[in-house]
Short mmCIF file of C-alpha atoms in Angstrom, two decimals:
data_model
loop_
_atom_site.label_atom_id
_atom_site.label_comp_id
_atom_site.label_asym_id
_atom_site.label_seq_id
_atom_site.Cartn_x
_atom_site.Cartn_y
_atom_site.Cartn_z
CA VAL A 25 30.13 -129.63 -113.13
CA LEU A 26 27.18 -129.63 -110.73
CA ASP A 27 28.71 -126.76 -108.74
CA ASP A 28 28.98 -124.35 -111.69
CA PRO A 29 26.60 -121.49 -110.75
CA ALA A 30 25.95 -120.64 -114.40
CA PHE A 31 24.22 -123.99 -114.88
CA ALA A 32 22.85 -124.62 -111.38
CA PRO A 33 19.21 -124.07 -112.45
CA VAL A 34 19.27 -127.02 -114.83
CA PHE A 35 20.22 -129.37 -111.98
CA ALA A 36 17.94 -127.79 -109.36
CA PRO A 37 15.10 -129.85 -107.83
CA ASP A 38 12.47 -127.93 -109.81
CA SER A 39 14.16 -128.56 -113.18
CA ARG A 40 12.90 -131.28 -115.50
CA ALA A 41 14.67 -134.33 -116.90
CA GLU A 42 13.75 -135.80 -120.29
CA ALA A 43 11.38 -132.92 -121.07
CA PRO A 44 9.32 -133.45 -124.24
CA LEU A 45 9.13 -130.49 -126.63
CA VAL A 46 6.59 -130.14 -129.44
CA ALA A 47 5.85 -127.02 -131.46
CA ILE A 48 4.76 -125.76 -134.85
CA LEU A 49 6.93 -122.86 -136.01
CA ALA A 50 5.51 -119.82 -137.80
CA ASN A 51 6.57 -121.30 -141.15
CA GLY A 52 4.61 -124.51 -140.42
CA ARG A 53 7.67 -126.60 -139.61
CA ARG A 54 7.02 -129.11 -136.84
CA ILE A 55 9.52 -129.65 -134.05
CA ALA A 56 9.40 -132.64 -131.72
CA GLY A 57 12.10 -133.89 -129.39
CA THR A 58 13.16 -134.56 -125.85
CA VAL A 59 15.70 -132.33 -124.13
CA ASP A 60 17.77 -134.03 -121.44
CA ARG A 61 17.43 -131.24 -118.84
CA LEU A 62 15.20 -128.16 -118.79
CA ALA A 63 14.93 -125.29 -116.33
CA ILE A 64 12.31 -122.57 -116.65
CA ARG A 65 12.65 -119.67 -114.24
CA GLY A 66 10.43 -116.72 -115.04
CA ASP A 67 11.64 -115.30 -118.34
CA GLN A 68 14.84 -117.39 -118.37
CA ILE A 69 14.99 -120.86 -119.91
CA LEU A 70 18.01 -123.15 -119.94
CA ALA A 71 17.99 -126.33 -122.04
CA LEU A 72 20.82 -128.82 -121.71
CA ASP A 73 21.66 -132.04 -123.53
CA PHE A 74 24.21 -134.67 -122.51
CA LYS A 75 26.80 -135.73 -125.09
CA THR A 76 29.30 -138.57 -124.85
CA ASP A 77 31.71 -137.69 -127.66
CA ARG A 78 35.35 -138.63 -127.17
CA PRO A 79 37.20 -136.43 -127.08
CA ALA A 80 34.87 -133.58 -126.25
CA PRO A 81 35.54 -130.31 -128.07
CA ARG A 82 37.47 -127.81 -125.98
CA ASP A 83 35.98 -124.73 -127.60
CA ALA A 84 32.41 -123.79 -128.54
CA ALA A 85 33.67 -122.88 -132.02
CA ASP A 86 34.31 -126.60 -132.55
CA LEU A 87 30.79 -127.76 -131.70
CA PRO A 88 29.43 -130.14 -134.33
CA GLU A 89 26.78 -128.47 -136.49
CA ALA A 90 24.36 -131.35 -135.88
CA TYR A 91 24.37 -130.63 -132.14
CA VAL A 92 23.89 -126.91 -132.67
CA ALA A 93 20.98 -127.62 -135.04
CA GLN A 94 19.42 -130.02 -132.52
CA MET A 95 19.59 -127.45 -129.74
CA ALA A 96 18.34 -124.70 -132.08
CA ALA A 97 15.25 -126.80 -132.79
CA TYR A 98 14.67 -127.15 -129.05
CA ALA A 99 15.16 -123.40 -128.57
CA ALA A 100 12.75 -122.60 -131.40
CA ALA A 101 10.12 -124.87 -129.84
CA LEU A 102 10.61 -123.24 -126.46
CA ARG A 103 10.24 -119.79 -128.01
CA VAL A 104 6.85 -120.78 -129.41
CA ALA A 105 5.67 -121.75 -125.92
CA PHE A 106 7.48 -118.88 -124.14
CA PRO A 107 7.82 -116.04 -126.68
CA ALA A 108 9.07 -113.44 -124.18
CA ALA A 109 11.67 -115.72 -122.58
CA ARG A 110 15.43 -115.67 -123.04
CA VAL A 111 16.42 -119.19 -124.11
CA ARG A 112 19.95 -120.50 -123.56
CA CYS A 113 21.22 -123.90 -124.64
CA ALA A 114 24.19 -125.89 -123.42
CA LEU A 115 25.82 -129.27 -123.81
CA LEU A 116 27.30 -131.37 -121.03
CA TRP A 117 30.21 -133.43 -122.29
CA THR A 118 30.24 -136.49 -120.05
CA GLU A 119 33.73 -137.54 -121.17
CA ALA A 120 35.39 -134.35 -119.94
CA PRO A 121 33.18 -133.62 -117.86
CA ALA A 122 32.53 -130.10 -119.05
CA LEU A 123 29.59 -127.78 -119.58
CA MET A 124 29.59 -125.72 -122.76
CA GLU A 125 27.00 -123.09 -123.57
CA ILE A 126 26.22 -122.62 -127.24
CA PRO A 127 27.11 -119.01 -128.04
CA ALA A 128 23.99 -116.86 -128.48
CA GLU A 129 24.92 -115.68 -131.97
CA ARG A 130 25.56 -119.23 -133.21
CA LEU A 131 22.30 -120.45 -131.70
CA ALA A 132 20.41 -117.52 -133.26
CA ALA A 133 21.87 -118.29 -136.70
CA ALA A 134 20.86 -121.95 -136.39
CA ILE A 135 17.34 -120.96 -135.33
CA ALA A 136 17.10 -118.61 -138.32
CA ALA A 137 18.15 -121.48 -140.60
CA LEU A 138 15.06 -123.41 -139.46
CA GLY A 139 13.03 -120.88 -141.39
#
């Protein structure tokens, strides 16, 4: 898992663990949470949360909606702070272990649902 180059930034020495996120969205909705791992590199942001579900889903299509909504809230908060950045979100299933990025279109739909 740690050797996957697609997710290397989130485990790099300059990434952050237990990063607090707070934002007020354009519609006035308040977001507050703590993302397990966060990497900000220029205009690229990667947020990752650890999950311990057993068994872990094998396909991103099977991600629980609650997890997608949680990560969408984090992404929305990050977009307030970094409006020009590309935000990606992923889950690390500790049971597998496996890294699973939330597909961009599913994340975008969940962000839109926040209002």
